[in-house]
Coordinates of C-alpha atoms and ligand atoms in Angstrom, one line a residue:
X3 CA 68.6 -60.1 7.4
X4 CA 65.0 -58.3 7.2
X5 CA 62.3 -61.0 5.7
X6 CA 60.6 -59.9 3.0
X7 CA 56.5 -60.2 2.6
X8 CA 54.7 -60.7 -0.7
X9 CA 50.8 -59.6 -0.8
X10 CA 48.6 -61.1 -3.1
X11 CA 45.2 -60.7 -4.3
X12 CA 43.0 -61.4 -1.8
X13 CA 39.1 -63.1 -1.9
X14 CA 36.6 -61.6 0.4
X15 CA 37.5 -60.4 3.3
X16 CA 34.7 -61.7 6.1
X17 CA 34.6 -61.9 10.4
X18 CA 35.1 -60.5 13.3
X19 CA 38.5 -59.4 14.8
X20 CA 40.5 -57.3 17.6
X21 CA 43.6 -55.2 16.9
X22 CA 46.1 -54.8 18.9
X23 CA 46.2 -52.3 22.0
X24 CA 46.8 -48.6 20.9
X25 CA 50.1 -47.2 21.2
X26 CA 49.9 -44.1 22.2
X27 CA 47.8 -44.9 25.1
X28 CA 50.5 -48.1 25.8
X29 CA 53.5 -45.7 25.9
X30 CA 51.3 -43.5 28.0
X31 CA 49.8 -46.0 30.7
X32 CA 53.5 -47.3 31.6
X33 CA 54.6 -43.9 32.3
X34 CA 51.8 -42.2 34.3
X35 CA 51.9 -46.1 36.3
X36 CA 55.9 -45.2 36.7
X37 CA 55.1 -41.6 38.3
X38 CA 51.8 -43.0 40.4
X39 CA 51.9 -44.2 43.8
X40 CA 51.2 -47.5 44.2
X41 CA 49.9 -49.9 41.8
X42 CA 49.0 -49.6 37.8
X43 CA 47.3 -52.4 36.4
X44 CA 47.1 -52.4 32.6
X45 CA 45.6 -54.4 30.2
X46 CA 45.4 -54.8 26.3
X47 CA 49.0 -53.2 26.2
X48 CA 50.4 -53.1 22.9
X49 CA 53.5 -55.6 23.1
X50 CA 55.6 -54.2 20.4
X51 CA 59.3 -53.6 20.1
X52 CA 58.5 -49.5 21.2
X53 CA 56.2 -50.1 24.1
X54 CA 58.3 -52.4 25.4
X55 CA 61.3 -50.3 25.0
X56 CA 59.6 -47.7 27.2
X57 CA 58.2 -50.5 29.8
X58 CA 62.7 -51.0 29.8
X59 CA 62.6 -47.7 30.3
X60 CA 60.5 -46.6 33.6
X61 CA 62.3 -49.4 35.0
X62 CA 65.5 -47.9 34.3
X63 CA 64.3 -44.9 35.6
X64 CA 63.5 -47.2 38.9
X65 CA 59.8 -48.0 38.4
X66 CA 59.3 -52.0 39.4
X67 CA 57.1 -53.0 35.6
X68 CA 56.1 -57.2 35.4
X69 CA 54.7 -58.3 33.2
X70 CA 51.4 -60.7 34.3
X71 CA 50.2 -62.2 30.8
X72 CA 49.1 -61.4 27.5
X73 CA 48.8 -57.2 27.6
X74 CA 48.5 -57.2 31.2
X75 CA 51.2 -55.6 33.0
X76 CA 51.5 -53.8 36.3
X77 CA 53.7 -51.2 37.2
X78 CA 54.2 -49.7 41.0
X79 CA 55.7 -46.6 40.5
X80 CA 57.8 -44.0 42.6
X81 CA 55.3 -40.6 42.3
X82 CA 55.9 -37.3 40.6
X83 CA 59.6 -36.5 40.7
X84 CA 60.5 -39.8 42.6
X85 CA 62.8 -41.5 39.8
X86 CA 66.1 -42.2 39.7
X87 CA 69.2 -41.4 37.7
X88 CA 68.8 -44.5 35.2
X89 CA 72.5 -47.2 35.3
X90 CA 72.9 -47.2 31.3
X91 CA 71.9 -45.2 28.1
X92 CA 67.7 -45.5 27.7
X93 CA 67.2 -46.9 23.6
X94 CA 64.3 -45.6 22.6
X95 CA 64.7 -48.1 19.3
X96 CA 62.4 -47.0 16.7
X97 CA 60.1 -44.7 18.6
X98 CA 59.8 -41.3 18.8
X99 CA 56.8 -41.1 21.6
X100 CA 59.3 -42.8 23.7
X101 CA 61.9 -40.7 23.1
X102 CA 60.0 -37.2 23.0
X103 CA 58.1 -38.2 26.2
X104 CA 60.9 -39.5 28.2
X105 CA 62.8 -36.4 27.8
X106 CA 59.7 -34.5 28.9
X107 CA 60.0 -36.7 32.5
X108 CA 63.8 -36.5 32.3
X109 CA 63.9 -32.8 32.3
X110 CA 62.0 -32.3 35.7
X111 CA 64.3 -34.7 37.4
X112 CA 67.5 -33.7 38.9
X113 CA 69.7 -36.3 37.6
X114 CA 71.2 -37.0 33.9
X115 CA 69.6 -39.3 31.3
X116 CA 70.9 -40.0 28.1
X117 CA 68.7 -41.5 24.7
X118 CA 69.9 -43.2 22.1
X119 CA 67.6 -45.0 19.3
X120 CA 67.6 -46.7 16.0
X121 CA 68.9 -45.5 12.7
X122 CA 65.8 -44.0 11.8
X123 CA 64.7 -42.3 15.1
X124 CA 68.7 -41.0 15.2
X125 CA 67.5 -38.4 12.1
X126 CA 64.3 -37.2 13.4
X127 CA 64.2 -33.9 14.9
X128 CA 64.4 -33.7 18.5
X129 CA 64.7 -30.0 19.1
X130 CA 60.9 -29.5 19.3
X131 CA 60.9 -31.3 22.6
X132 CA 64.7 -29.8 24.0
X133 CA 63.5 -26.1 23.3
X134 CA 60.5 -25.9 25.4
X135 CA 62.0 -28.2 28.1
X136 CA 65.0 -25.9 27.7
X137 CA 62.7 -23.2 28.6
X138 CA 61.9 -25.1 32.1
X139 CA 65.4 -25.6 32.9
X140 CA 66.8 -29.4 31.5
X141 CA 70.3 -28.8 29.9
X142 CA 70.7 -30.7 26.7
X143 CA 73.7 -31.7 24.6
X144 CA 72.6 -33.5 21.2
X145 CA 74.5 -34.6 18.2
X146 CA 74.1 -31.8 14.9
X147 CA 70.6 -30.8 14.2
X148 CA 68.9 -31.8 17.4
X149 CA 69.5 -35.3 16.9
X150 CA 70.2 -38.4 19.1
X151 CA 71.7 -39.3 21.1
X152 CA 70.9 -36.5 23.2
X153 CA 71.9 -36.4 27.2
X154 CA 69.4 -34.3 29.4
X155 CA 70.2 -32.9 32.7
X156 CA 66.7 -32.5 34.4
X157 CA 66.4 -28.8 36.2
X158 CA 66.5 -29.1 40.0
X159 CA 64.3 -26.1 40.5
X160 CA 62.3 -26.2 37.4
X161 CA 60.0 -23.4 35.5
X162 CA 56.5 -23.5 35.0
X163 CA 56.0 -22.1 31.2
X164 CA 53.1 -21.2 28.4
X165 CA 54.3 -22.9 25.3
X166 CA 52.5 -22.4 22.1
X167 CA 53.3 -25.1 20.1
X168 CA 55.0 -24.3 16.5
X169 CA 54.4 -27.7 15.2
X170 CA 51.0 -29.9 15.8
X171 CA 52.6 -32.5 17.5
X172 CA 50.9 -34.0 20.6
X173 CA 54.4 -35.6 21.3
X174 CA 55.6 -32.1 21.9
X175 CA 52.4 -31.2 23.9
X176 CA 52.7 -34.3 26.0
X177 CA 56.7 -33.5 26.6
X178 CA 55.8 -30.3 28.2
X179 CA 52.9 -31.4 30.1
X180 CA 54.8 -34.7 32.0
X181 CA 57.8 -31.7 32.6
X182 CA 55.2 -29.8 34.5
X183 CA 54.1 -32.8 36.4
X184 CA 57.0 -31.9 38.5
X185 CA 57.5 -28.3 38.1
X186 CA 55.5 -25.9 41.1
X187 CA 52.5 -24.2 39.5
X188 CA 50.9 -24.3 36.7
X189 CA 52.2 -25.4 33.1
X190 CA 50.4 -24.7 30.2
X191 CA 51.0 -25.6 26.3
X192 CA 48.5 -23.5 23.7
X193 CA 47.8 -25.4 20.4
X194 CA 46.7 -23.6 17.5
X195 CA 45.8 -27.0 15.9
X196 CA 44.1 -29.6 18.6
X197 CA 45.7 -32.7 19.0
X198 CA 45.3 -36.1 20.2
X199 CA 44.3 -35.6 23.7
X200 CA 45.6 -39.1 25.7
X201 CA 47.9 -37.5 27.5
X202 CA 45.2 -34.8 29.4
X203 CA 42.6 -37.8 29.6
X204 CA 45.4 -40.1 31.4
X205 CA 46.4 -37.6 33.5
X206 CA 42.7 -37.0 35.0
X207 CA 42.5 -40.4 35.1
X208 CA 45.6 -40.5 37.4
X209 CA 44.5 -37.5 39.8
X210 CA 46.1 -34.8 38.2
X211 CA 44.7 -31.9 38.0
X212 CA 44.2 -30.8 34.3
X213 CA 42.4 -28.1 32.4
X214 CA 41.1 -27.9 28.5
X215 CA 40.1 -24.6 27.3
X216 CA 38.8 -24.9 23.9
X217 CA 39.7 -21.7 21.5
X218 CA 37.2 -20.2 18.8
X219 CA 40.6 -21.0 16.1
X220 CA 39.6 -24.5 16.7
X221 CA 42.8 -25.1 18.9
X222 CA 43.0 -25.7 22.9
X223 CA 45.0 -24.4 25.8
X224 CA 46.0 -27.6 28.5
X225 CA 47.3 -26.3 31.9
X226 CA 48.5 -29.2 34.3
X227 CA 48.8 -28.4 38.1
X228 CA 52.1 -29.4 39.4
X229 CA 53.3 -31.7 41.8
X230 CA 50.2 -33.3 42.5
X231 CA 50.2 -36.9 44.3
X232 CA 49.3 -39.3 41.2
X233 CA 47.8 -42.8 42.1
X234 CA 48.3 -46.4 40.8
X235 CA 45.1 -46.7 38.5
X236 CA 43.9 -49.5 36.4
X237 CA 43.7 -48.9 32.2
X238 CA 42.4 -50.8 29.7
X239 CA 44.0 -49.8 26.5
X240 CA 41.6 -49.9 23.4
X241 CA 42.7 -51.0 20.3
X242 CA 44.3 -49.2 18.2
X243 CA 42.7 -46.9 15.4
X244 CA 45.9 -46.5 13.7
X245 CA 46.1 -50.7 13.3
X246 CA 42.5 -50.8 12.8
X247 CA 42.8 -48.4 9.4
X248 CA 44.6 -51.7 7.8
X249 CA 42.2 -54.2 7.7
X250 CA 39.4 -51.7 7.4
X251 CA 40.8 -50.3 4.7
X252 CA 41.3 -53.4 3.3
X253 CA 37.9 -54.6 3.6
X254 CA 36.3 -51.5 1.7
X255 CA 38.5 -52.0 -1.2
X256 CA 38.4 -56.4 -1.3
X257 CA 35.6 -56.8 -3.6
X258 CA 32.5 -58.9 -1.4
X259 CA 34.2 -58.1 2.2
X260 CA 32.4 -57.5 5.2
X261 CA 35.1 -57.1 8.7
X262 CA 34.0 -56.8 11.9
X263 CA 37.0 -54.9 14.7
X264 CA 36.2 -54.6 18.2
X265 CA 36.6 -52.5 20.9
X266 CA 38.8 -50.0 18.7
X267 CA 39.4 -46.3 20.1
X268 CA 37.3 -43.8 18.4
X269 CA 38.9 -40.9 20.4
X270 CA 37.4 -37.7 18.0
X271 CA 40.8 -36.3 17.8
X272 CA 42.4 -39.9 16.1
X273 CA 39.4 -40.6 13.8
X274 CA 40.1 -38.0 10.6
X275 CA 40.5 -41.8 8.6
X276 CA 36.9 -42.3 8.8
X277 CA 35.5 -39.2 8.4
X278 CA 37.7 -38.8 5.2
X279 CA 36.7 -42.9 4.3
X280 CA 33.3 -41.6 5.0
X281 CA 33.4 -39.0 2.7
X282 CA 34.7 -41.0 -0.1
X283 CA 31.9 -43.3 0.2
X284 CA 32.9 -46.1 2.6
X285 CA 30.4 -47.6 4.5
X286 CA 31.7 -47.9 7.7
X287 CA 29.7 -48.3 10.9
X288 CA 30.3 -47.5 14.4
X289 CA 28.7 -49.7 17.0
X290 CA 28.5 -50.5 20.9
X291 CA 30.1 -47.0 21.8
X292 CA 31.1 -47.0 25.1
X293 CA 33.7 -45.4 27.3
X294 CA 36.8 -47.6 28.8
X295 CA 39.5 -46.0 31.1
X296 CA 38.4 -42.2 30.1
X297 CA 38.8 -42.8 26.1
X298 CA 35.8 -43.7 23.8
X299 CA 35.5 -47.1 22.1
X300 CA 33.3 -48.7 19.3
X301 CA 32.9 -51.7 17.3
X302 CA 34.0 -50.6 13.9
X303 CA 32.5 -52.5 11.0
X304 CA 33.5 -52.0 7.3
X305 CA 31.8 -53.5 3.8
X306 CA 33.5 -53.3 0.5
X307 CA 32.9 -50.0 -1.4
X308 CA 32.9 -47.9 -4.0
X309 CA 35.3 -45.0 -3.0
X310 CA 35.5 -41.4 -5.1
X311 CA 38.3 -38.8 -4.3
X312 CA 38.3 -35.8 -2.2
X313 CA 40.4 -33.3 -0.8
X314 CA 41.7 -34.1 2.6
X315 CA 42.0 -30.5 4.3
X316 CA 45.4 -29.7 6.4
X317 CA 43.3 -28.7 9.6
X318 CA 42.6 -32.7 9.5
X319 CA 46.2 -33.7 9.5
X320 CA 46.9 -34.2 12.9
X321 CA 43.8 -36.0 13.9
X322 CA 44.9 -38.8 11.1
X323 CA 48.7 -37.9 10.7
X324 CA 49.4 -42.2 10.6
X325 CA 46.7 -43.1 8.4
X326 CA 47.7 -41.2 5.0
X327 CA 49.9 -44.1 4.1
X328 CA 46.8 -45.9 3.8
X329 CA 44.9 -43.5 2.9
X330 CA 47.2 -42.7 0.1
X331 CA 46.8 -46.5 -0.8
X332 CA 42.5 -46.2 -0.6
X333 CA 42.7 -42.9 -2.7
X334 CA 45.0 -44.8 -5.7
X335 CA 42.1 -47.4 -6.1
X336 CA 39.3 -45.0 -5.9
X337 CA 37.8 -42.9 -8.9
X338 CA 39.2 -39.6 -9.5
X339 CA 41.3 -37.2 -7.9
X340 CA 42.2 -36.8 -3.6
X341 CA 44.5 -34.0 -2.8
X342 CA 45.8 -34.2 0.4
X343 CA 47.0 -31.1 2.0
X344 CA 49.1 -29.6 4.7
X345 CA 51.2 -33.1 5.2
X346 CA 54.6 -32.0 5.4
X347 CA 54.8 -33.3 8.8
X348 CA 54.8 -37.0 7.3
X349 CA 58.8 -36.4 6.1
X350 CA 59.8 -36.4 10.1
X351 CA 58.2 -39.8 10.8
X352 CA 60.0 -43.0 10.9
X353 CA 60.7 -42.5 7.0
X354 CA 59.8 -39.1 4.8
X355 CA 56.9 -40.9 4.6
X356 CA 55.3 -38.2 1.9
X357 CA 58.0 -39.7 -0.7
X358 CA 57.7 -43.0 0.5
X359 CA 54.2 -43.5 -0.7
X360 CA 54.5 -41.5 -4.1
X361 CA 57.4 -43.3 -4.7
X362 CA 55.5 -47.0 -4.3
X363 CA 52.6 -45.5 -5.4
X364 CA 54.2 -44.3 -8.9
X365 CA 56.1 -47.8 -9.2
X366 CA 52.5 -49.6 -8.8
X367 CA 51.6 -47.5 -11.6
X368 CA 49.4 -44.9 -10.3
X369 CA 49.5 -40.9 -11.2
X370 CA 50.8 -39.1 -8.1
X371 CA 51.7 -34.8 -7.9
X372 CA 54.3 -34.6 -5.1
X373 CA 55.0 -31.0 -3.7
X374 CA 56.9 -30.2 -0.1
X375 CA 53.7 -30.3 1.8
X376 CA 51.0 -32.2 -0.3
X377 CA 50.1 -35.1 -2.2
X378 CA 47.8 -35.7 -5.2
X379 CA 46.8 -38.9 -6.0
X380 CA 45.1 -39.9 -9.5
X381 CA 42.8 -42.6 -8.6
X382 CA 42.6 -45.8 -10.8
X383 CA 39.3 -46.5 -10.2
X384 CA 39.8 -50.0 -9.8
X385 CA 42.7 -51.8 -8.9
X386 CA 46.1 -50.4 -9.6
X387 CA 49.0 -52.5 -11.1
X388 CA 51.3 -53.7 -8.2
X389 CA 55.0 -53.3 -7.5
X390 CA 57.9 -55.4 -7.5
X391 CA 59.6 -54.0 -4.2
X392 CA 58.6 -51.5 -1.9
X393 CA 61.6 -50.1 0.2
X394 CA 59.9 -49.9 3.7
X395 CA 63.1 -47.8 5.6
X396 CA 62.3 -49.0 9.2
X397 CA 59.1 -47.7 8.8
X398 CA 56.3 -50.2 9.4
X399 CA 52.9 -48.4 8.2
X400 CA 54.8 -47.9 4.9
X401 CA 54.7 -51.6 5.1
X402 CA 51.4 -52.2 6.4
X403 CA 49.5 -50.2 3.8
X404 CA 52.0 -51.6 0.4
X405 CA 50.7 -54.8 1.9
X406 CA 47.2 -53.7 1.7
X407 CA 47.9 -52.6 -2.0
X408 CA 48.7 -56.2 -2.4
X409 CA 45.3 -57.5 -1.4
X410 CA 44.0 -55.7 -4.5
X411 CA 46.7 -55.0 -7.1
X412 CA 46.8 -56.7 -10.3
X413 CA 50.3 -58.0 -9.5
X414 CA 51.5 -59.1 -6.1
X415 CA 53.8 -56.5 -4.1
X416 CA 57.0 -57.3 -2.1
X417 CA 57.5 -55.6 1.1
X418 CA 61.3 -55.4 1.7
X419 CA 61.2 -55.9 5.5
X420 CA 58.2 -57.5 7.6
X421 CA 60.1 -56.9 10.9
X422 CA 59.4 -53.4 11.4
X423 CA 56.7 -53.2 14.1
X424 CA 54.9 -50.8 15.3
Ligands
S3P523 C1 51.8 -39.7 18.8 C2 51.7 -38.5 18.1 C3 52.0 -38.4 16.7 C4 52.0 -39.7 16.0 C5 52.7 -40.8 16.7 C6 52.2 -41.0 18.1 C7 51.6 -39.7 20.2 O1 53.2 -37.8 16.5 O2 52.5 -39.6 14.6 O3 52.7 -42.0 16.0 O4 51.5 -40.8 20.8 O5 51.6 -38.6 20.8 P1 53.4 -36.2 16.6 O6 52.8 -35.7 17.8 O7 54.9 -35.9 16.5 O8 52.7 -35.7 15.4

């Protein structure tokens, strides 16, 4: 049975911490290590049920992955387009940058692969990844809708394509681009929107060859070079932005906090949180930039604050797609009114996260205008009532930022399961 969490009031919230290791980058690192030659040495890996799932995976897939310590792992892979038909079905669990990337490395590879995941990843749409990959040659067979489990058959002469992405998804965008790892030529993916780039920066990282053309529309054009020789690097994942928006968030709206995180990615395509936070009045600060493994990084430190509304444009979406649950939880305590537009793409993550937070938003008593693809959020201007149980549907940043609304509510809130993790 799940365990259920109650968050109270909190006092002040005051020190220095770390968060841990960013998963994108995680999922990422054990991959590129599984197609290098030689070996990947990784540290600050995020050890959670999704990044371990994939570190099952690549060794499925015949990559050798051990595990050294605490978030260092190492992984001596078997090069671009040197994996093997994996013994059993690969479960992705809960996540769907497992799922979406692995299928992009599946459909290069002559062999047949089949994914299977939780309850929640089983209803999120798949055929954003198949159709593309299609397009190159894999042959997939899915349950109704484009839904797992879905068995790929990788092409054994594959096409090199230009996909223009219908969806901002850099899932989608990294699908394609491990598929054209192993496909001759070049393989390019145009978004109209620019999202995160980890993928391209890991790839350089690895050898690959990898070109970013930036477009006046504010989008980008990524062309990998195929079957290049990748080798064994070492990475140092950052932490990760998307676990850092907790506590920050948290500390701007605990009356007399002041919270310290380190080493935290800052990548400018993940950080729409804190330009939005900054435009509501946070005071946040960004300090000791540096650059670790190809990806910015800063100490981020955040003081309690008085936050005002604003309306969060949908051109920002995907550079802050996992932070409008907390968001959403900032913009109920602050005064007046944030609108937050163009966020349709929240009802395909692990839960229709868009209903999930009006829902526990409206039951902790604050004002909330829910259309298909928006969200307006009457701010209390203080601290809003609480809820008695939020329904967290295998999704843990619904969890995460109800358990922020906790630390300030009037009433304590009950999260309904504690165990989803990230
Ligand atoms: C991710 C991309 C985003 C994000 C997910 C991680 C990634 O998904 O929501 O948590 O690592 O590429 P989409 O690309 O589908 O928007």
């Amino acid at each position: 049975m799940a365990t259920a969490l109650i968050s109270r009031r909190a006092r002040s919230l005051r020190g220095r911490t770390t968060v841990p290791g960013d998963k994108s980058l995680s999922h990422r690192a054990l991959i590129l290590g599984a197609l290098a030659v030689g070996e990947t040495r990784i540290t600050g890996l995020l050890e959670s049920e999704d990044v371990l799932g994939t570190a099952k995976a690549v060794a499925g897939l015949g990559a050798e992955v051990q595990r050294d310590g605490a978030g260092t792992w190492r992984v001596w892979g078997r090069g671009v387009g040197g994996l093997s038909e994996p013994s059993g079905v690969l479960d992705m669990g809960n996540s769907g940058t497992a799922a979406r990337l692995l299928m992009g490395v599946a459909a290069t590879h002559p062999f047949t692969t089949t994914f299977a995941g939780d309850a929640s990843l089983s209803e999120r749409p798949m055929e954003r990844v198949m159709s593309p990959l299609s397009q190159m040659g894999a042959r997939f067979t899915a349950r109704s809708g484009g839904r797992l489990p879905i068995t790929v058959t990788g092409a054994r002469q594959p096409i090199p394509i230009t996909y223009e992405l219908p969806v901002a998804s850099a899932q989608v965008k990294s699908a394609v681009l491990l598929a054209g790892l192993n496909t001759p030529g070049k393989t390019t993916v145009i978004e109209p929107q620019s999202t995160r780039d980890h993928s391209e920066r890991l790839l350089a990282h690895f050898g690959a060859e990898v070109t970013v053309e930036k477009m006046p529309s504010g989008g980008r054009r990524v062309t990998v070079t195929g079957q290049p020789e990748l080798s064994g690097r070492v990475v140092e994942v950052p932490g990760d932005i998307s676990s850092a928006a907790f506590p920050l968030v948290a500390a701007l709206l605990v009356p007399g906090s002041e919270v310290t995180l380190e080493g935290v990615g800052v990548n400018p395509l993940r950080i729409g949180l804190i330009d939005t936070l900054d435009e509501m009045g946070a005071r946040i600060m960004l300090r000791n930039r540096r650059k670790v493994s190809g990806e910015p990084v800063a100490d981020l430190v955040a003081r309690a604050s008085r936050l005002k509304g604003v309306v969060v444009p949908a051109g920002r979406a995907p550079s802050m797609i996992d932070e409008y649950p907390v968001l959403a939880v900032a913009a109920a305590c602050a005064r007046g009114t944030t609108r937050l537009e163009g966020i349709g793409e929240l009802r395909v993550k692990e839960s229709d996260r868009l209903a999930a937070i009006a829902r526990g938003l409206k039951a902790a008593g604050v004002s909330v205008d829910e259309t298909e693809n928006s969200l307006t959020i009457f701010g209390v201007g203080g601290p809003p009532a609480g809820v008695a149980r939020v329904a967290v549907h295998l999704d843990h940043r619904i969890a995460m930022a109800f358990a922020v609304l906790g630390m300030v509510a009037e009433k304590p809130v009950t999260v309904d399961d504690a165990d989803s993790s990230p």
